[in-house]
Short mmCIF file of C-alpha atoms in Angstrom, two decimals:
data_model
loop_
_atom_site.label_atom_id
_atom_site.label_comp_id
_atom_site.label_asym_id
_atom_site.label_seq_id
_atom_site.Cartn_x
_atom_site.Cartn_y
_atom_site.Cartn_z
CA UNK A 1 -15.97 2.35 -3.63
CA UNK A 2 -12.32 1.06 -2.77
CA UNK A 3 -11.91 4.37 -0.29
CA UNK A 4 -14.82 3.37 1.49
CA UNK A 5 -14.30 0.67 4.38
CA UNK A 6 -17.22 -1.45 3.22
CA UNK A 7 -15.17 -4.62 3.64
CA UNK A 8 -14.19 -3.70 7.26
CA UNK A 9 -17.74 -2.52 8.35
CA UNK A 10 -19.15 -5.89 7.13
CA UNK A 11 -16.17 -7.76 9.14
CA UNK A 12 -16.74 -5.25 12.13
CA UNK A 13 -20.45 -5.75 12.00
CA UNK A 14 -20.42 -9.46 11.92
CA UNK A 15 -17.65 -9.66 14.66
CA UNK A 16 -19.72 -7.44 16.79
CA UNK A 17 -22.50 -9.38 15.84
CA UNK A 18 -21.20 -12.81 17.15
CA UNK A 19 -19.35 -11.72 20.49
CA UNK A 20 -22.43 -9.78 21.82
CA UNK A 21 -20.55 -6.33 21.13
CA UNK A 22 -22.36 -2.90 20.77
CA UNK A 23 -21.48 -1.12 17.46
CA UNK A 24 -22.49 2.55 17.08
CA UNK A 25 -21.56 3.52 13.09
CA UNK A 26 -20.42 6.83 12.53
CA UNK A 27 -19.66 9.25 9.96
CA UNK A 28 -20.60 6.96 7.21
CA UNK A 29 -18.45 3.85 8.69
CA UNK A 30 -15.46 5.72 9.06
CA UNK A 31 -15.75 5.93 12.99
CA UNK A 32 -17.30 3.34 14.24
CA UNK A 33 -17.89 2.79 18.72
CA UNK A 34 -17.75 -0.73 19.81
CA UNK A 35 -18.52 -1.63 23.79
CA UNK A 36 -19.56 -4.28 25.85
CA UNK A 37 -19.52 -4.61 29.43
CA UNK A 38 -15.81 -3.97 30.57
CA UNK A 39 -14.47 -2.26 27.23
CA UNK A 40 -15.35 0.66 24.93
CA UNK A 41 -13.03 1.18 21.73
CA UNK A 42 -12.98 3.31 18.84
CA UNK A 43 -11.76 2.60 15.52
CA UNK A 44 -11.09 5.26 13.33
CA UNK A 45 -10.55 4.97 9.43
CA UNK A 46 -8.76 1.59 8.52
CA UNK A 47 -6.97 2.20 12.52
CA UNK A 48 -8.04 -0.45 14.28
CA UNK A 49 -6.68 1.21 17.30
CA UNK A 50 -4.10 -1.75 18.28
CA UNK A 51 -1.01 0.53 17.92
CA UNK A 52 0.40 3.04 20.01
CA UNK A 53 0.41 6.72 18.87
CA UNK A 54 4.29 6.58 18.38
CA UNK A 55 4.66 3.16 16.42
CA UNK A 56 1.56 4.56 14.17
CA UNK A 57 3.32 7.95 13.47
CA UNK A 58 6.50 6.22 12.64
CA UNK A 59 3.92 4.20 10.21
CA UNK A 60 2.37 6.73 9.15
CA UNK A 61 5.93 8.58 7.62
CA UNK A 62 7.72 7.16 4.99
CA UNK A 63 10.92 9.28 5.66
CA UNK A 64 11.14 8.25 9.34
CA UNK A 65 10.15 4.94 8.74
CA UNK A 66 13.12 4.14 6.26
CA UNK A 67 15.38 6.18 8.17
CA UNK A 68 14.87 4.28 11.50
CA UNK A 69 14.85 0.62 9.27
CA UNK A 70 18.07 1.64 7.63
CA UNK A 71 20.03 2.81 11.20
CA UNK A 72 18.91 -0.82 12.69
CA UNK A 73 19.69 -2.50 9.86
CA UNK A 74 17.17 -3.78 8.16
CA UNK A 75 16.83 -3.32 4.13
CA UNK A 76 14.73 -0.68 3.39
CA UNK A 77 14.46 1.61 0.16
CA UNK A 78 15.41 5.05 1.38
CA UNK A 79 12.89 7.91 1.63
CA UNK A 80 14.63 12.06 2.00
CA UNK A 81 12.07 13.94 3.65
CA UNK A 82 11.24 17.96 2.60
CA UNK A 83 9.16 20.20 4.29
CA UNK A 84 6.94 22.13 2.31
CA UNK A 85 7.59 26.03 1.81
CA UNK A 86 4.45 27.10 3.48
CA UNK A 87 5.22 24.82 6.45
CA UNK A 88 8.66 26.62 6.68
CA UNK A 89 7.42 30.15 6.73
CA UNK A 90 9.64 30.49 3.31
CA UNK A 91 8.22 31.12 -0.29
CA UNK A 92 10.88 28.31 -2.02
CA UNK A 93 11.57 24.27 -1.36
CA UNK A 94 15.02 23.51 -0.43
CA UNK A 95 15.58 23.33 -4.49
CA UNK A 96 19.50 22.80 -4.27
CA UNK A 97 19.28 19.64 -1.68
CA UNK A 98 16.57 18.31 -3.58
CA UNK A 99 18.12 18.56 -7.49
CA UNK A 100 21.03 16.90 -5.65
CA UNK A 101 18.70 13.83 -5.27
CA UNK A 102 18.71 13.83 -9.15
CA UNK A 103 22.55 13.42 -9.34
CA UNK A 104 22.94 10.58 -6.44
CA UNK A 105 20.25 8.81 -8.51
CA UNK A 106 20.23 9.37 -12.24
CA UNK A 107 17.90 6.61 -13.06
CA UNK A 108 14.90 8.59 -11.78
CA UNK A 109 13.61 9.30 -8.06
CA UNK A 110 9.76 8.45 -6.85
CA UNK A 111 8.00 11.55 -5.59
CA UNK A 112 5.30 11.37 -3.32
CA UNK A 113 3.48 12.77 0.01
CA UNK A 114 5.06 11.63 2.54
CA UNK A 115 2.02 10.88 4.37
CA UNK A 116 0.11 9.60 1.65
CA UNK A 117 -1.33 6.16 0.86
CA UNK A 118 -2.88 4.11 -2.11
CA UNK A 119 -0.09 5.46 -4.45
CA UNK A 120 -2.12 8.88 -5.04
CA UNK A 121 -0.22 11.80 -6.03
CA UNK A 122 2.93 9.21 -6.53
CA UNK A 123 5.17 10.19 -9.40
CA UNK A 124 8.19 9.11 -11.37
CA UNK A 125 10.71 11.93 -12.62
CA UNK A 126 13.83 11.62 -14.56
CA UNK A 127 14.32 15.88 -15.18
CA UNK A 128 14.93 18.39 -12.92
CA UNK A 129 11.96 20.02 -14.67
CA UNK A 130 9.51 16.63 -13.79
CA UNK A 131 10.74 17.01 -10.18
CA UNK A 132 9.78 20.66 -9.64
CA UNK A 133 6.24 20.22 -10.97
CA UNK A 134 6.07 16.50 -9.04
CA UNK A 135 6.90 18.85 -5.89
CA UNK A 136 4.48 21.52 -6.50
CA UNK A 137 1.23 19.22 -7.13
CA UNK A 138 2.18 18.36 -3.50
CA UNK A 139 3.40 21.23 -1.96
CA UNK A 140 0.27 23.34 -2.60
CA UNK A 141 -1.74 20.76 -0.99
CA UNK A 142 0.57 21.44 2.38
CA UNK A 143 1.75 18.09 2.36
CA UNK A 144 5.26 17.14 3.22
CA UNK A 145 7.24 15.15 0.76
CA UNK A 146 9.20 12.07 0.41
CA UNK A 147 11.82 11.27 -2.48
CA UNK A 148 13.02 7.80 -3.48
CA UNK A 149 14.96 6.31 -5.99
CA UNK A 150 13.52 4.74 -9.37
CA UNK A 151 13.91 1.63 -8.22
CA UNK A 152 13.56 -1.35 -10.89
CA UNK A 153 10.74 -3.13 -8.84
CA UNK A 154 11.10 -7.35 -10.02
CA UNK A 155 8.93 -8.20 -7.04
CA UNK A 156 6.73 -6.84 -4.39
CA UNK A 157 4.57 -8.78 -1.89
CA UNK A 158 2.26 -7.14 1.38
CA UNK A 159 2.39 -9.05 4.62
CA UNK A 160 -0.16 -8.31 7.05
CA UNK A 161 1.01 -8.87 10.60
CA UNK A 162 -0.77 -9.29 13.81
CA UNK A 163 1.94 -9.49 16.98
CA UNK A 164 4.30 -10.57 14.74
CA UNK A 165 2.08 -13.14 13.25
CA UNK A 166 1.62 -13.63 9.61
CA UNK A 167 -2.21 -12.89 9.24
CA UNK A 168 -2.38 -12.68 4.85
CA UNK A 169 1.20 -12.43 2.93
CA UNK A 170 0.51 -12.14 -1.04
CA UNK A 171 2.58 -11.06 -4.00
CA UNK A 172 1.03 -7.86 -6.25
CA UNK A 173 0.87 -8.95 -9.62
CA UNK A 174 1.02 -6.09 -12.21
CA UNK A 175 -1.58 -6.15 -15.23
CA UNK A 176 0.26 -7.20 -18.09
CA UNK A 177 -1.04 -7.89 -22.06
CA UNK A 178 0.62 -10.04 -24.27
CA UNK A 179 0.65 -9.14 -27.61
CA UNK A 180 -1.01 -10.51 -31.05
CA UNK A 181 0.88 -8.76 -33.80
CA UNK A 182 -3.01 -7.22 -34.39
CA UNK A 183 -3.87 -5.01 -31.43
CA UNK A 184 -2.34 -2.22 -29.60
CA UNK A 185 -2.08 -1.97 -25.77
CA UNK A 186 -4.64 0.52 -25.18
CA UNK A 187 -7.24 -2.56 -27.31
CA UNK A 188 -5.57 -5.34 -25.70
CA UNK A 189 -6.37 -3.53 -22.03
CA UNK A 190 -9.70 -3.03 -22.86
CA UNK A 191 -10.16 -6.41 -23.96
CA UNK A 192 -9.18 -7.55 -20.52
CA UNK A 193 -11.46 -5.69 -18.63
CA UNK A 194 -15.11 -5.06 -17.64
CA UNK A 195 -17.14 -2.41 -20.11
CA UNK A 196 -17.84 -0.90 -16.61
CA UNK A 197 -13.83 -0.58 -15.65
CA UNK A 198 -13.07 0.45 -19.33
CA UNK A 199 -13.18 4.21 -17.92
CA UNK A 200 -11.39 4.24 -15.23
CA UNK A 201 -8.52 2.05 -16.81
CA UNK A 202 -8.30 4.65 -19.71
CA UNK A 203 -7.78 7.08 -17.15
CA UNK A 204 -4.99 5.01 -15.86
CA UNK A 205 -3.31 4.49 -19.33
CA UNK A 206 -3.17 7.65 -20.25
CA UNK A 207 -1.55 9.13 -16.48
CA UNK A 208 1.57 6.75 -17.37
CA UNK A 209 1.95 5.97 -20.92
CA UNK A 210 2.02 8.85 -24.26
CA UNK A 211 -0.41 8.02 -27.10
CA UNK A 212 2.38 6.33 -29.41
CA UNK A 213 2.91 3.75 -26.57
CA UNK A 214 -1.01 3.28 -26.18
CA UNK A 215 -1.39 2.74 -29.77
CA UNK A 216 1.37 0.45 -30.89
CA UNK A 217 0.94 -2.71 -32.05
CA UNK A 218 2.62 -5.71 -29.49
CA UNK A 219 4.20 -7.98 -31.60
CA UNK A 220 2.85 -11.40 -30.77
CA UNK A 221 3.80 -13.31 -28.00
CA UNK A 222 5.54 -9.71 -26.66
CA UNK A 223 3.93 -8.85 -22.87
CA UNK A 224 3.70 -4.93 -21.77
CA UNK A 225 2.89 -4.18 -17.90
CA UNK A 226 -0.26 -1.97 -17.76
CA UNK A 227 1.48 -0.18 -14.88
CA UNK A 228 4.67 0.63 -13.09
CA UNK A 229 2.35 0.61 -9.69
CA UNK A 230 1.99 -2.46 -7.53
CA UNK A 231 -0.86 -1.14 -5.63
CA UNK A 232 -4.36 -3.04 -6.12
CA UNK A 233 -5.88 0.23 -6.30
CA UNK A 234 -4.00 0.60 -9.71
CA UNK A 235 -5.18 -3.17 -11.28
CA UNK A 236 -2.63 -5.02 -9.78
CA UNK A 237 -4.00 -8.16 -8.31
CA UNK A 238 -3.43 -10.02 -5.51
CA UNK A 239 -1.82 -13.99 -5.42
CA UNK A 240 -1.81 -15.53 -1.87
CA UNK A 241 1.62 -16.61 -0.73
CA UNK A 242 0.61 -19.77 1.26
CA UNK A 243 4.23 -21.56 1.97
CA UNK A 244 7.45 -22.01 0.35
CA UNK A 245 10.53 -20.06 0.45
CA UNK A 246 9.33 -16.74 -1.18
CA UNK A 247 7.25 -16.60 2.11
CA UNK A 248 9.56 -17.14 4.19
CA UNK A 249 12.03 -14.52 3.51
CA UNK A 250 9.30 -11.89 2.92
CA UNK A 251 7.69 -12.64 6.23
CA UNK A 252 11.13 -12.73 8.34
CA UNK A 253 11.93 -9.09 7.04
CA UNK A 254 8.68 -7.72 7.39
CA UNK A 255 8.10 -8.90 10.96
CA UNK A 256 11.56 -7.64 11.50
CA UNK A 257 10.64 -3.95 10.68
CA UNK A 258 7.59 -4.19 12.57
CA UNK A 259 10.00 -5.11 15.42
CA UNK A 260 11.78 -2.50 14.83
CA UNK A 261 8.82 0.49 15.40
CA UNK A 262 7.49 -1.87 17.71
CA UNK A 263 4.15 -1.89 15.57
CA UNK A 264 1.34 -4.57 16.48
CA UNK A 265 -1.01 -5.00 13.81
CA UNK A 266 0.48 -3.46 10.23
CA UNK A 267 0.96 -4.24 6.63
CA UNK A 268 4.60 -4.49 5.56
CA UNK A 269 5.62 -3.69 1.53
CA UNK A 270 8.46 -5.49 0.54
CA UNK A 271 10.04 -4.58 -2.43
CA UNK A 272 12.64 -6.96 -4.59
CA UNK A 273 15.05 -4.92 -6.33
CA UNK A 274 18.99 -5.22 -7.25
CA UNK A 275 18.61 -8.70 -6.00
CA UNK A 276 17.66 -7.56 -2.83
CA UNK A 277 14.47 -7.96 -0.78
CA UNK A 278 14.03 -4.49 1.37
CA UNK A 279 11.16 -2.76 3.13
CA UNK A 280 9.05 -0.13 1.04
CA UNK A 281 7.29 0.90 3.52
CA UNK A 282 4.61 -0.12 6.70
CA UNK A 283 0.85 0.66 6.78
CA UNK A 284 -0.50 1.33 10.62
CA UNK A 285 -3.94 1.57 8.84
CA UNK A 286 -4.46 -2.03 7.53
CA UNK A 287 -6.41 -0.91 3.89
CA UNK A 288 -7.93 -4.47 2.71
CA UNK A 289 -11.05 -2.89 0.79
CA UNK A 290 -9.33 -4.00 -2.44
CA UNK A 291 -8.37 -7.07 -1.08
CA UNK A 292 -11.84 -7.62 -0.33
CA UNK A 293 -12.55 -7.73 -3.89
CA UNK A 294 -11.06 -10.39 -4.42
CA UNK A 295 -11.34 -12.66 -0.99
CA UNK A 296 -13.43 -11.04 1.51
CA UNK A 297 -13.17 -14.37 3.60
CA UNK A 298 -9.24 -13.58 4.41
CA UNK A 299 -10.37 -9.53 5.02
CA UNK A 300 -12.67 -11.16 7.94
CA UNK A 301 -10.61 -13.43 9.33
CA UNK A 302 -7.66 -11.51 9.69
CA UNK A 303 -10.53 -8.82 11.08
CA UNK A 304 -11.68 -11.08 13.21
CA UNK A 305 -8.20 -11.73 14.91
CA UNK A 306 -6.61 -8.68 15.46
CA UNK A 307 -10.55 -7.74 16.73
CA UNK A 308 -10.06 -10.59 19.31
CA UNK A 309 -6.85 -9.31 19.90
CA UNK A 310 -8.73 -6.17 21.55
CA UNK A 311 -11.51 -7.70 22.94
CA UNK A 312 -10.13 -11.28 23.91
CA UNK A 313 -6.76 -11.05 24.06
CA UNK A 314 -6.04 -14.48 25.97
CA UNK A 315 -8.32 -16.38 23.20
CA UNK A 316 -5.81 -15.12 20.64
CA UNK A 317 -2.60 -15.51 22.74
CA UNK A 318 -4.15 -19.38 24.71
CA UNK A 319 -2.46 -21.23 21.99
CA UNK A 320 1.60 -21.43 21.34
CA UNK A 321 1.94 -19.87 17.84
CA UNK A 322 -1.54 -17.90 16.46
CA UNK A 323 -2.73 -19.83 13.45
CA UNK A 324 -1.46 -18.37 10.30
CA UNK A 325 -5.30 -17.77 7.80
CA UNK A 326 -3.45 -17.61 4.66
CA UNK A 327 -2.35 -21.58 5.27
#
């Protein structure tokens, strides 16, 4: 499974494994004790347990995040943050300031828990009707909430930082058909996949597209994105960045917001939209299971480093400049 940290646990495991390091597993591999003669850590979930409890806080909220990007200047798609009801001792959500949202951004706004990760429970709405029932589905789960505008995504690449070092920067590519002039969408997506994904892509389809859309014929040579999501977790795949000017600027800004929350070890989103690269958002829990999937040798190196970075901090550090893995 893609929630489970199976791809960390192997890289912890083997790490442990090779530097002489006890590993006690815990709770199914979600809390895991590692020790050796001058050190015991814990790593808990996908924290690694590099980052102070502030900087992984900030992380951890959208809202504050963006807000504290946007008042040092760096780009960063802004996030309004809302309290739920129940959380407020009050039986309504602030309904007037949030339908305001609707009117500063008529294209559509991005629901979502403010806390949440993976995309889940993410929503586009375009009525005032779509954002009340967006807001509910969260609200009743006594999550807080965080509202963005539609953006027009072009672009969107992760960068995985260690100490300000580039560890893995790749783009999210979006599943896409192109058409025949035969087959629909919904039979060109099933063509593409798996019989043992065909399920769970169906699932997908039918969260973010109506049947008419599912079951119109492409006209050849005409290409149709599978999803409005960049996350992995939704079929987007990933392509390794490995130079070049792309790189370059996506790197600069995301090490710039890690600055910023003075975060150690982190994956940055960067989003291009309007012409403009700008900070989605920044993960304090570094999620590579799906990653994995696809190169499992750049989820253990990059493992392995900011692992060092705990238990031999002047191995990683000896050299001017870490090595970047993704070269």
């Amino acid at each position: 499974m893609i929630n489970h940290p199976h791809h960390q646990l192997a890289a912890v495991t083997r790490y442990c494994a090779e530097r002489g390091i006890s590993l006690d597993v815990r709770e199914d591999g979600w809390l895991l004790v590692l020790g050796n003669a001058t050190k015991r850590h814990l790593i808990f979930g996908y924290d690694l347990g590099l980052n102070s409890a502030v900087a992984h806080r900030i992380a951890c909220d959208k809202a504050a995040t963006a807000t504290l990007l946007t008042a040092s200047g760096v780009p960063a798609v802004p996030h309004a943050f809302f309290l739920g009801p129940a959380m407020r001792g009050v039986s309504e959500p602030e309904w007037a300031s949030i339908l305001e949202l609707l009117e500063a951004y008529p294209n559509g706004l991005v629901v979502k828990p403010n806390e949440g990760t993976s995309g889940r429970a993410v929503t586009r709405v375009h009525t005032a009707a779509e954002l009340k029932d967006a807001l509910t589905l969260i609200f009743d789960t006594g999550a807080s909430v965080a509202i963005a505008p539609l953006l027009e995504i072009a672009d969107e690449v992760r960068v995985i930082l260690l100490d300000g070092v580039p560890l893995i920067v790749y783009r999210k590519q979006r599943p896409v058909v192109t058409g025949n002039g035969i087959h629909s969408m919904r039979e060109l997506a099933l063509r593409a996949v798996p019989v043992q994904q065909q399920s769970q892509l169906l699932r997908r389809l039918a969260a973010e597209f109506d049947a008419s859309t599912l079951h119109a014929i492409i006209p050849q040579g005409e290409q149709r994105l599978l999803s409005w999501r960049h996350n992995l977790e939704f079929g987007a795949q990933p392509v390794l960045l490995r130079d070049g000017e792309l790189r370059e600027t996506c790197t600069a800004l995301a090490q710039e917001a890690a600055r910023v929350i003075n975060i150690r070890y982190a994956s940055v989103d960067v989003v291009l939209a309007d012409g403009q690269w700008r900070v989605l958002e920044i993960n304090s829990g570094v999620k590579m299971e799906a990653l994995g999937e696809h190169a499992p040798e750049l989820v253990e190196t990059a493992s392995f480093a900011a692992l060092d970075a705990i238990f031999a901090p002047r191995v990683l550090g000896s050299a001017p400049g870490a090595p970047d893995i993704s070269q």
